[in-house]
PDB file of C-alpha atoms in Angstrom:
ATOM      1  CA  MET A   1      68.372  51.396 -88.279  1.00 51.00           C
ATOM      2  CA  GLY A   2      71.865  50.849 -90.394  1.00 48.00           C
ATOM      3  CA  ASP A   3      70.010  48.188 -92.806  1.00 51.00           C
ATOM      4  CA  GLN A   4      66.959  50.850 -93.299  1.00 49.00           C
ATOM      5  CA  ILE A   5      69.938  53.272 -93.803  1.00 47.00           C
ATOM      6  CA  ASP A   6      71.457  51.315 -97.031  1.00 51.00           C
ATOM      7  CA  GLU A   7      68.214  50.205 -98.460  1.00 45.00           C
ATOM      8  CA  THR A   8      67.321  53.837 -98.867  1.00 49.00           C
ATOM      9  CA  LYS A   9      71.250  54.502-100.273  1.00 47.00           C
ATOM     10  CA  GLN A  10      70.453  51.203-102.439  1.00 48.00           C
ATOM     11  CA  VAL A  11      66.631  52.941-103.702  1.00 46.00           C
ATOM     12  CA  GLU A  12      68.588  55.816-103.971  1.00 50.00           C
ATOM     13  CA  SER A  13      71.510  54.836-106.210  1.00 56.00           C
ATOM     14  CA  LEU A  14      68.883  53.052-108.664  1.00 56.00           C
ATOM     15  CA  ASP A  15      69.428  54.503-112.370  1.00 61.00           C
ATOM     16  CA  PRO A  16      66.171  56.307-113.824  1.00 62.00           C
ATOM     17  CA  SER A  17      65.007  52.014-115.991  1.00 59.00           C
ATOM     18  CA  GLN A  18      65.127  50.425-112.420  1.00 60.00           C
ATOM     19  CA  LYS A  19      62.972  53.176-110.701  1.00 59.00           C
ATOM     20  CA  LEU A  20      60.681  52.785-113.454  1.00 54.00           C
ATOM     21  CA  ALA A  21      60.985  49.047-113.625  1.00 60.00           C
ATOM     22  CA  GLN A  22      60.154  48.803-109.787  1.00 64.00           C
ATOM     23  CA  ARG A  23      57.210  51.185-110.661  1.00 66.00           C
ATOM     24  CA  GLN A  24      56.022  49.414-113.131  1.00 59.00           C
ATOM     25  CA  ALA A  25      56.538  45.635-110.896  1.00 60.00           C
ATOM     26  CA  ALA A  26      54.701  47.655-108.492  1.00 62.00           C
ATOM     27  CA  ARG A  27      51.535  48.671-110.513  1.00 62.00           C
ATOM     28  CA  ALA A  28      51.287  44.871-111.275  1.00 58.00           C
ATOM     29  CA  ALA A  29      51.220  43.621-108.585  1.00 58.00           C
ATOM     30  CA  ARG A  30      48.462  46.026-107.732  1.00 61.00           C
ATOM     31  CA  GLY A  31      46.673  45.086-111.030  1.00 64.00           C
ATOM     32  CA  SER A  32      46.865  41.178-110.260  1.00 83.00           C
ATOM     33  CA  MET A  33      45.422  42.108-106.691  1.00 87.00           C
ATOM     34  CA  LEU A  34      42.535  44.163-108.420  1.00 89.00           C
ATOM     35  CA  GLN A  35      41.996  41.222-111.408  1.00 90.00           C
ATOM     36  CA  ARG A  36      41.676  38.948-108.073  1.00 91.00           C
ATOM     37  CA  LEU A  37      39.085  40.356-107.322  1.00 93.00           C
ATOM     38  CA  ASP A  38      37.237  40.881-109.887  1.00 93.00           C
ATOM     39  CA  GLU A  39      37.662  36.884-111.144  1.00 93.00           C
ATOM     40  CA  TRP A  40      36.168  36.170-107.259  1.00 94.00           C
ATOM     41  CA  MET A  41      33.583  38.585-107.698  1.00 95.00           C
ATOM     42  CA  THR A  42      32.029  36.634-110.913  1.00 94.00           C
ATOM     43  CA  GLN A  43      32.615  32.740-109.085  1.00 92.00           C
ATOM     44  CA  HIS A  44      29.137  33.356-107.486  1.00 91.00           C
ATOM     45  CA  PRO A  45      26.457  35.825-108.171  1.00 93.00           C
ATOM     46  CA  TRP A  46      26.428  36.215-104.060  1.00 93.00           C
ATOM     47  CA  HIS A  47      30.186  38.474-103.593  1.00 95.00           C
ATOM     48  CA  PRO A  48      28.927  41.360-105.576  1.00 96.00           C
ATOM     49  CA  ARG A  49      26.044  41.150-103.775  1.00 97.00           C
ATOM     50  CA  VAL A  50      27.869  40.952-100.181  1.00 96.00           C
ATOM     51  CA  PHE A  51      31.095  41.667-100.331  1.00 96.00           C
ATOM     52  CA  PRO A  52      30.303  45.959-100.264  1.00 97.00           C
ATOM     53  CA  PHE A  53      28.456  45.475 -96.828  1.00 96.00           C
ATOM     54  CA  VAL A  54      30.959  43.109 -96.156  1.00 95.00           C
ATOM     55  CA  VAL A  55      33.193  46.082 -96.211  1.00 96.00           C
ATOM     56  CA  TYR A  56      31.264  48.778 -95.131  1.00 95.00           C
ATOM     57  CA  VAL A  57      30.360  46.462 -91.732  1.00 93.00           C
ATOM     58  CA  ALA A  58      34.265  46.021 -90.878  1.00 92.00           C
ATOM     59  CA  LEU A  59      35.202  49.871 -91.445  1.00 92.00           C
ATOM     60  CA  LEU A  60      31.962  50.878 -88.484  1.00 89.00           C
ATOM     61  CA  TRP A  61      33.399  48.031 -85.959  1.00 87.00           C
ATOM     62  CA  ALA A  62      36.499  50.682 -86.465  1.00 86.00           C
ATOM     63  CA  SER A  63      34.816  53.470 -86.540  1.00 83.00           C
ATOM     64  CA  GLU A  64      33.378  54.113 -83.025  1.00 81.00           C
ATOM     65  CA  PRO A  65      37.583  52.874 -81.802  1.00 85.00           C
ATOM     66  CA  ALA A  66      38.422  55.707 -84.168  1.00 82.00           C
ATOM     67  CA  ARG A  67      36.224  58.027 -82.551  1.00 80.00           C
ATOM     68  CA  MET A  68      36.887  56.882 -79.020  1.00 81.00           C
ATOM     69  CA  TRP A  69      40.604  57.816 -80.321  1.00 87.00           C
ATOM     70  CA  ALA A  70      39.736  61.175 -81.574  1.00 86.00           C
ATOM     71  CA  PRO A  71      36.735  62.851 -82.610  1.00 86.00           C
ATOM     72  CA  TRP A  72      38.146  63.942 -85.999  1.00 89.00           C
ATOM     73  CA  ALA A  73      39.267  60.183 -87.017  1.00 90.00           C
ATOM     74  CA  PHE A  74      35.400  59.182 -87.225  1.00 89.00           C
ATOM     75  CA  PRO A  75      34.393  61.548 -90.306  1.00 91.00           C
ATOM     76  CA  VAL A  76      37.829  60.350 -91.902  1.00 93.00           C
ATOM     77  CA  VAL A  77      37.059  56.466 -91.388  1.00 93.00           C
ATOM     78  CA  TYR A  78      32.980  56.809 -92.804  1.00 94.00           C
ATOM     79  CA  ILE A  79      34.736  59.425 -95.624  1.00 95.00           C
ATOM     80  CA  LEU A  80      36.885  55.877 -95.956  1.00 95.00           C
ATOM     81  CA  GLN A  81      33.602  53.053 -95.133  1.00 95.00           C
ATOM     82  CA  CYS A  82      31.131  55.074 -98.098  1.00 96.00           C
ATOM     83  CA  VAL A  83      33.688  55.810-101.194  1.00 97.00           C
ATOM     84  CA  VAL A  84      35.046  51.721-100.385  1.00 97.00           C
ATOM     85  CA  THR A  85      31.478  50.889-100.524  1.00 97.00           C
ATOM     86  CA  ALA A  86      30.035  52.677-103.851  1.00 97.00           C
ATOM     87  CA  TRP A  87      33.919  51.646-105.149  1.00 97.00           C
ATOM     88  CA  LEU A  88      33.133  47.892-105.081  1.00 97.00           C
ATOM     89  CA  LEU A  89      29.077  49.126-105.868  1.00 98.00           C
ATOM     90  CA  TRP A  90      30.157  50.844-108.836  1.00 97.00           C
ATOM     91  CA  ARG A  91      32.523  48.618-110.078  1.00 96.00           C
ATOM     92  CA  TYR A  92      30.513  45.264-110.540  1.00 97.00           C
ATOM     93  CA  ARG A  93      27.477  47.365-111.316  1.00 96.00           C
ATOM     94  CA  LYS A  94      27.600  45.106-114.543  1.00 96.00           C
ATOM     95  CA  LEU A  95      26.964  42.077-112.415  1.00 96.00           C
ATOM     96  CA  THR A  96      23.665  43.192-110.421  1.00 97.00           C
ATOM     97  CA  PRO A  97      21.588  44.672-113.110  1.00 96.00           C
ATOM     98  CA  GLU A  98      18.864  45.100-110.057  1.00 97.00           C
ATOM     99  CA  LEU A  99      20.787  47.515-108.231  1.00 97.00           C
ATOM    100  CA  ASN A 100      19.477  50.852-109.726  1.00 97.00           C
ATOM    101  CA  TRP A 101      17.576  54.121-108.729  1.00 97.00           C
ATOM    102  CA  LYS A 102      14.190  53.536-110.921  1.00 96.00           C
ATOM    103  CA  PHE A 103      11.156  55.657-109.010  1.00 97.00           C
ATOM    104  CA  HIS A 104       7.680  54.128-108.238  1.00 96.00           C
ATOM    105  CA  TRP A 105       5.580  56.510-105.517  1.00 97.00           C
ATOM    106  CA  LEU A 106       4.955  53.611-103.702  1.00 97.00           C
ATOM    107  CA  ALA A 107       8.335  54.279-102.513  1.00 98.00           C
ATOM    108  CA  ILE A 108       7.306  57.468-100.862  1.00 98.00           C
ATOM    109  CA  PRO A 109       4.638  55.946 -98.408  1.00 98.00           C
ATOM    110  CA  ALA A 110       6.891  52.461 -97.919  1.00 98.00           C
ATOM    111  CA  GLY A 111       9.076  54.947 -96.988  1.00 97.00           C
ATOM    112  CA  ILE A 112       7.047  57.501 -94.178  1.00 97.00           C
ATOM    113  CA  VAL A 113       5.757  53.629 -92.999  1.00 97.00           C
ATOM    114  CA  GLY A 114       9.635  52.943 -92.205  1.00 97.00           C
ATOM    115  CA  LEU A 115      10.354  55.587 -90.394  1.00 97.00           C
ATOM    116  CA  VAL A 116       6.752  56.072 -88.332  1.00 97.00           C
ATOM    117  CA  GLY A 117       7.419  52.212 -87.396  1.00 96.00           C
ATOM    118  CA  TRP A 118      11.727  52.836 -86.718  1.00 96.00           C
ATOM    119  CA  ILE A 119      10.780  54.948 -84.184  1.00 96.00           C
ATOM    120  CA  TRP A 120       7.658  54.614 -82.224  1.00 96.00           C
ATOM    121  CA  LEU A 121       9.029  51.040 -82.598  1.00 95.00           C
ATOM    122  CA  GLY A 122      12.620  51.992 -81.109  1.00 93.00           C
ATOM    123  CA  ASP A 123      11.383  54.162 -78.742  1.00 92.00           C
ATOM    124  CA  LEU A 124       8.970  51.908 -76.898  1.00 93.00           C
ATOM    125  CA  MET A 125      11.656  49.423 -77.139  1.00 92.00           C
ATOM    126  CA  ALA A 126      13.678  52.018 -75.267  1.00 89.00           C
ATOM    127  CA  ARG A 127      11.100  52.936 -72.814  1.00 88.00           C
ATOM    128  CA  LEU A 128      11.402  49.097 -72.596  1.00 88.00           C
ATOM    129  CA  TRP A 129      15.098  47.552 -71.774  1.00 85.00           C
ATOM    130  CA  PHE A 130      17.312  50.244 -73.578  1.00 74.00           C
ATOM    131  CA  SER A 131      17.657  52.975 -72.086  1.00 73.00           C
ATOM    132  CA  ASP A 132      20.800  54.309 -74.096  1.00 74.00           C
ATOM    133  CA  ALA A 133      20.477  58.366 -74.855  1.00 71.00           C
ATOM    134  CA  GLY A 134      23.236  57.905 -77.338  1.00 77.00           C
ATOM    135  CA  THR A 135      25.834  59.913 -78.186  1.00 82.00           C
ATOM    136  CA  ASP A 136      25.018  64.025 -79.029  1.00 87.00           C
ATOM    137  CA  VAL A 137      27.528  64.460 -81.826  1.00 87.00           C
ATOM    138  CA  LEU A 138      27.224  68.512 -81.703  1.00 89.00           C
ATOM    139  CA  ALA A 139      27.874  68.489 -78.360  1.00 88.00           C
ATOM    140  CA  GLU A 140      30.724  65.620 -78.077  1.00 87.00           C
ATOM    141  CA  MET A 141      32.465  67.143 -81.787  1.00 90.00           C
ATOM    142  CA  GLY A 142      31.557  71.188 -81.347  1.00 91.00           C
ATOM    143  CA  PRO A 143      29.023  73.118 -83.812  1.00 92.00           C
ATOM    144  CA  ALA A 144      31.761  72.596 -87.148  1.00 93.00           C
ATOM    145  CA  LEU A 145      33.420  68.932 -87.048  1.00 93.00           C
ATOM    146  CA  GLY A 146      30.072  68.171 -86.009  1.00 92.00           C
ATOM    147  CA  TRP A 147      27.968  69.709 -88.259  1.00 95.00           C
ATOM    148  CA  THR A 148      30.215  68.775 -90.566  1.00 94.00           C
ATOM    149  CA  THR A 149      30.006  64.943 -89.461  1.00 93.00           C
ATOM    150  CA  LEU A 150      26.386  64.738 -89.829  1.00 95.00           C
ATOM    151  CA  SER A 151      26.334  65.823 -93.465  1.00 96.00           C
ATOM    152  CA  LEU A 152      28.556  63.289 -94.226  1.00 95.00           C
ATOM    153  CA  ARG A 153      25.822  60.652 -92.294  1.00 95.00           C
ATOM    154  CA  LEU A 154      23.357  62.127 -94.225  1.00 97.00           C
ATOM    155  CA  LEU A 155      24.745  61.481 -97.173  1.00 96.00           C
ATOM    156  CA  GLY A 156      25.641  58.069 -96.417  1.00 96.00           C
ATOM    157  CA  MET A 157      22.891  57.183 -94.957  1.00 96.00           C
ATOM    158  CA  ALA A 158      21.256  58.496 -97.558  1.00 97.00           C
ATOM    159  CA  LEU A 159      23.135  57.617-100.723  1.00 97.00           C
ATOM    160  CA  VAL A 160      25.122  54.517-100.190  1.00 97.00           C
ATOM    161  CA  VAL A 161      23.731  52.536 -97.463  1.00 97.00           C
ATOM    162  CA  PRO A 162      20.396  52.239 -98.734  1.00 98.00           C
ATOM    163  CA  MET A 163      21.693  50.606-102.177  1.00 98.00           C
ATOM    164  CA  PHE A 164      24.174  48.120-100.275  1.00 97.00           C
ATOM    165  CA  GLU A 165      21.720  46.924 -97.553  1.00 97.00           C
ATOM    166  CA  GLU A 166      19.015  46.598-100.197  1.00 98.00           C
ATOM    167  CA  LEU A 167      20.872  44.299-102.669  1.00 97.00           C
ATOM    168  CA  PHE A 168      22.215  42.444 -99.803  1.00 97.00           C
ATOM    169  CA  PHE A 169      18.536  42.037 -98.008  1.00 96.00           C
ATOM    170  CA  ARG A 170      15.973  42.516-100.770  1.00 96.00           C
ATOM    171  CA  SER A 171      17.978  40.971-103.498  1.00 96.00           C
ATOM    172  CA  ALA A 172      20.578  38.116-102.934  1.00 96.00           C
ATOM    173  CA  LEU A 173      18.591  36.780 -99.039  1.00 95.00           C
ATOM    174  CA  LEU A 174      15.098  37.138-100.720  1.00 95.00           C
ATOM    175  CA  ARG A 175      15.748  35.061-103.170  1.00 95.00           C
ATOM    176  CA  SER A 176      18.239  32.709-101.628  1.00 94.00           C
ATOM    177  CA  LEU A 177      15.685  32.051 -99.097  1.00 94.00           C
ATOM    178  CA  TYR A 178      12.544  31.942-100.936  1.00 95.00           C
ATOM    179  CA  GLU A 179      11.954  27.639 -99.663  1.00 93.00           C
ATOM    180  CA  PRO A 180      12.913  26.418 -96.707  1.00 92.00           C
ATOM    181  CA  LYS A 181      14.396  23.380 -96.825  1.00 90.00           C
ATOM    182  CA  PRO A 182      17.459  24.480 -99.641  1.00 88.00           C
ATOM    183  CA  ALA A 183      17.792  27.410 -96.952  1.00 87.00           C
ATOM    184  CA  LEU A 184      18.291  24.579 -94.067  1.00 89.00           C
ATOM    185  CA  ALA A 185      20.490  22.352 -96.091  1.00 87.00           C
ATOM    186  CA  SER A 186      23.109  25.566 -96.252  1.00 85.00           C
ATOM    187  CA  ALA A 187      23.190  26.205 -93.163  1.00 85.00           C
ATOM    188  CA  ILE A 188      23.936  22.798 -92.398  1.00 86.00           C
ATOM    189  CA  ASP A 189      26.510  22.957 -95.864  1.00 81.00           C
ATOM    190  CA  LEU A 190      27.958  25.684 -93.544  1.00 78.00           C
ATOM    191  CA  LEU A 191      28.423  24.400 -90.169  1.00 80.00           C
ATOM    192  CA  SER A 192      30.159  21.104 -92.067  1.00 80.00           C
ATOM    193  CA  ASP A 193      33.033  23.445 -93.338  1.00 76.00           C
ATOM    194  CA  LEU A 194      33.640  24.512 -89.919  1.00 79.00           C
ATOM    195  CA  PRO A 195      36.223  23.334 -87.617  1.00 82.00           C
ATOM    196  CA  VAL A 196      36.018  21.083 -85.148  1.00 76.00           C
ATOM    197  CA  ILE A 197      32.527  20.570 -85.030  1.00 82.00           C
ATOM    198  CA  GLY A 198      32.164  19.869 -89.440  1.00 77.00           C
ATOM    199  CA  GLY A 199      32.649  16.174 -89.091  1.00 79.00           C
ATOM    200  CA  TRP A 200      30.167  15.431 -86.717  1.00 83.00           C
ATOM    201  CA  VAL A 201      27.728  17.791 -88.304  1.00 80.00           C
ATOM    202  CA  GLY A 202      28.593  16.177 -91.640  1.00 80.00           C
ATOM    203  CA  ASP A 203      28.156  12.451 -90.233  1.00 83.00           C
ATOM    204  CA  THR A 204      24.632  13.083 -88.809  1.00 87.00           C
ATOM    205  CA  ARG A 205      21.384  12.348 -90.329  1.00 85.00           C
ATOM    206  CA  LEU A 206      20.818  16.012 -91.557  1.00 84.00           C
ATOM    207  CA  GLY A 207      24.320  16.547 -92.514  1.00 81.00           C
ATOM    208  CA  LYS A 208      23.790  13.647 -94.670  1.00 84.00           C
ATOM    209  CA  TRP A 209      20.269  15.066 -95.646  1.00 86.00           C
ATOM    210  CA  ALA A 210      21.948  18.480 -96.681  1.00 79.00           C
ATOM    211  CA  ASP A 211      23.963  16.936 -99.547  1.00 81.00           C
ATOM    212  CA  GLN A 212      21.978  16.185-102.243  1.00 82.00           C
ATOM    213  CA  TYR A 213      21.724  19.626-102.150  1.00 82.00           C
ATOM    214  CA  ASP A 214      23.823  20.650-105.028  1.00 81.00           C
ATOM    215  CA  ARG A 215      25.055  24.328-104.191  1.00 82.00           C
ATOM    216  CA  PRO A 216      21.107  25.210-102.393  1.00 83.00           C
ATOM    217  CA  MET A 217      20.992  28.759-102.031  1.00 85.00           C
ATOM    218  CA  GLN A 218      23.015  29.974-105.251  1.00 87.00           C
ATOM    219  CA  ALA A 219      20.048  27.266-107.577  1.00 89.00           C
ATOM    220  CA  GLN A 220      17.628  28.849-105.980  1.00 91.00           C
ATOM    221  CA  PHE A 221      18.854  32.486-106.662  1.00 93.00           C
ATOM    222  CA  GLU A 222      19.237  31.837-109.796  1.00 92.00           C
ATOM    223  CA  LYS A 223      15.816  30.417-109.930  1.00 93.00           C
ATOM    224  CA  VAL A 224      14.324  33.222-107.973  1.00 95.00           C
ATOM    225  CA  PRO A 225      13.542  36.674-110.247  1.00 94.00           C
ATOM    226  CA  VAL A 226      14.033  39.876-107.719  1.00 95.00           C
ATOM    227  CA  GLY A 227      10.453  40.605-106.611  1.00 92.00           C
ATOM    228  CA  ARG A 228       9.416  36.631-105.948  1.00 94.00           C
ATOM    229  CA  ILE A 229       8.982  35.993-102.175  1.00 94.00           C
ATOM    230  CA  SER A 230       7.791  34.162 -99.571  1.00 95.00           C
ATOM    231  CA  TRP A 231       6.637  34.352 -95.708  1.00 96.00           C
ATOM    232  CA  PHE A 232       9.949  32.215 -94.933  1.00 96.00           C
ATOM    233  CA  SER A 233      12.320  34.375 -97.409  1.00 96.00           C
ATOM    234  CA  LEU A 234      10.220  37.929 -95.368  1.00 96.00           C
ATOM    235  CA  THR A 235      10.779  36.670 -92.527  1.00 96.00           C
ATOM    236  CA  ALA A 236      14.778  35.143 -92.594  1.00 95.00           C
ATOM    237  CA  SER A 237      15.928  37.945 -94.088  1.00 96.00           C
ATOM    238  CA  CYS A 238      14.256  40.575 -90.961  1.00 96.00           C
ATOM    239  CA  VAL A 239      16.411  37.961 -88.972  1.00 96.00           C
ATOM    240  CA  LEU A 240      19.344  37.594 -90.313  1.00 95.00           C
ATOM    241  CA  TRP A 241      19.029  41.592 -90.946  1.00 96.00           C
ATOM    242  CA  CYS A 242      18.265  42.270 -86.790  1.00 95.00           C
ATOM    243  CA  LEU A 243      21.737  40.169 -86.621  1.00 94.00           C
ATOM    244  CA  LEU A 244      24.052  41.891 -88.741  1.00 92.00           C
ATOM    245  CA  SER A 245      23.127  45.155 -89.011  1.00 88.00           C
ATOM    246  CA  HIS A 246      21.363  46.720 -85.552  1.00 90.00           C
ATOM    247  CA  HIS A 247      21.330  47.166 -81.902  1.00 89.00           C
ATOM    248  CA  PRO A 248      18.365  45.272 -80.385  1.00 91.00           C
ATOM    249  CA  ARG A 249      16.484  48.275 -80.100  1.00 92.00           C
ATOM    250  CA  ASP A 250      15.910  48.624 -83.663  1.00 94.00           C
ATOM    251  CA  TRP A 251      14.421  45.065 -83.626  1.00 95.00           C
ATOM    252  CA  PRO A 252      10.539  45.272 -84.199  1.00 96.00           C
ATOM    253  CA  GLY A 253      11.183  48.538 -86.958  1.00 96.00           C
ATOM    254  CA  THR A 254      14.008  46.653 -88.478  1.00 97.00           C
ATOM    255  CA  PHE A 255      11.142  44.094 -89.106  1.00 97.00           C
ATOM    256  CA  VAL A 256       8.590  47.026 -90.111  1.00 97.00           C
ATOM    257  CA  CYS A 257      11.085  48.049 -92.916  1.00 97.00           C
ATOM    258  CA  GLY A 258      11.741  44.321 -93.807  1.00 96.00           C
ATOM    259  CA  PHE A 259       8.094  43.548 -94.344  1.00 97.00           C
ATOM    260  CA  ALA A 260       7.186  46.346 -95.365  1.00 97.00           C
ATOM    261  CA  TRP A 261       9.992  46.732 -98.298  1.00 97.00           C
ATOM    262  CA  GLY A 262       9.855  42.880 -99.295  1.00 96.00           C
ATOM    263  CA  TRP A 263       6.162  43.901 -99.937  1.00 96.00           C
ATOM    264  CA  LEU A 264       8.016  47.189-102.907  1.00 97.00           C
ATOM    265  CA  VAL A 265       9.927  44.973-104.126  1.00 97.00           C
ATOM    266  CA  TRP A 266       6.676  42.545-105.175  1.00 96.00           C
ATOM    267  CA  MET A 267       4.829  45.687-105.876  1.00 96.00           C
ATOM    268  CA  THR A 268       6.812  46.930-108.544  1.00 96.00           C
ATOM    269  CA  ASN A 269       8.380  43.557-110.153  1.00 96.00           C
ATOM    270  CA  ARG A 270       4.782  41.941-110.997  1.00 90.00           C
ATOM    271  CA  GLY A 271       3.584  40.733-113.967  1.00 83.00           C
ATOM    272  CA  GLU A 272       5.149  43.377-117.075  1.00 83.00           C
ATOM    273  CA  LYS A 273       6.885  45.641-114.035  1.00 82.00           C
ATOM    274  CA  LYS A 274      10.800  45.132-113.239  1.00 91.00           C
ATOM    275  CA  LEU A 275      11.630  47.666-111.609  1.00 96.00           C
ATOM    276  CA  GLY A 276      14.532  45.815-110.011  1.00 96.00           C
ATOM    277  CA  ILE A 277      15.515  47.378-106.456  1.00 97.00           C
ATOM    278  CA  GLY A 278      15.086  50.971-107.606  1.00 97.00           C
ATOM    279  CA  PRO A 279      11.594  52.209-105.622  1.00 98.00           C
ATOM    280  CA  VAL A 280      12.781  49.946-102.249  1.00 98.00           C
ATOM    281  CA  VAL A 281      16.546  51.678-102.395  1.00 98.00           C
ATOM    282  CA  TRP A 282      13.798  55.055-102.665  1.00 98.00           C
ATOM    283  CA  ALA A 283      12.410  54.129 -99.561  1.00 98.00           C
ATOM    284  CA  HIS A 284      14.635  52.987 -97.957  1.00 98.00           C
ATOM    285  CA  ALA A 285      16.787  56.444 -98.536  1.00 98.00           C
ATOM    286  CA  ILE A 286      13.782  58.183 -97.648  1.00 98.00           C
ATOM    287  CA  THR A 287      12.689  56.898 -94.413  1.00 98.00           C
ATOM    288  CA  ASN A 288      16.627  57.060 -93.803  1.00 98.00           C
ATOM    289  CA  ALA A 289      16.897  61.071 -94.736  1.00 98.00           C
ATOM    290  CA  LEU A 290      13.523  61.484 -92.788  1.00 98.00           C
ATOM    291  CA  LEU A 291      15.428  59.956 -89.616  1.00 97.00           C
ATOM    292  CA  TRP A 292      18.305  61.966 -89.757  1.00 97.00           C
ATOM    293  CA  GLY A 293      15.411  64.977 -90.124  1.00 97.00           C
ATOM    294  CA  TYR A 294      13.953  63.828 -86.733  1.00 97.00           C
ATOM    295  CA  VAL A 295      17.036  62.762 -85.149  1.00 96.00           C
ATOM    296  CA  VAL A 296      18.936  66.760 -85.784  1.00 95.00           C
ATOM    297  CA  SER A 297      15.870  68.276 -85.322  1.00 95.00           C
ATOM    298  CA  TYR A 298      15.013  66.541 -81.664  1.00 93.00           C
ATOM    299  CA  GLY A 299      18.082  65.721 -80.960  1.00 92.00           C
ATOM    300  CA  ASP A 300      17.308  61.640 -80.530  1.00 91.00           C
ATOM    301  CA  TRP A 301      20.519  60.982 -81.136  1.00 91.00           C
ATOM    302  CA  ARG A 302      19.161  57.195 -79.951  1.00 89.00           C
ATOM    303  CA  PHE A 303      18.365  56.824 -83.380  1.00 90.00           C
ATOM    304  CA  LEU A 304      21.615  58.083 -85.417  1.00 85.00           C
TER     305      LEU A 304
END
């Protein structure tokens, strides 16, 4: 305690020029951290397409403990989730030119198909295996805080989530997983880098086979344009989407959305059409907004 008081007195005793120097040093430190992030983002095409997803999911894990600690903490964490993720998408938008909000009318039926598949198959899965009723936000938080939280969820679901998820799954993964062999080689390389088992994996026949590929997923990503898809990339990206983002109850609906929206990316980037992932961002936004409306209207909190 005495040391803290002494440090406080030392800070207070600094003259204005010393205080200014300290503030400038602090700003320089913050600037250097941001500069390192900027440099890291440019080192690999996956970085600006994956990092927003990672940040959002990491903060999502923090939201439930916050909710259990105090209901008002959940919307605070959710705002932080959305703001930080949106800031990353905006700051590195020049590195992700395919991300846009260009509209195509096919986004409407694709969004409706996603909604119907999500609810119908999710309800079927709930009847068979997963009977969780979800959390009634209004009953748990009360009308004022509950509707505030629901309004924030609508904004996040319809605006932020479609951008970073489509950037990751319908751009990075669909392109990087176009051919199965390079994708398998990349997975083996990843295992080879792990502690304990990495050396053993690298010495196997599969490990030596994977060594013949140089940066396989990055090479595929750079070679495959937006909109070019394969059955393998569609299936593999849907599997990863299920495992990384969704409750097992929602896995069949995830496949419906993944295939419908993969088809939409292909349809809207054929020939001279080069709409990027804008239409699929719209489809995702439509599905999520309609799903929010369904949950609020019918009180089916399983899907929120």
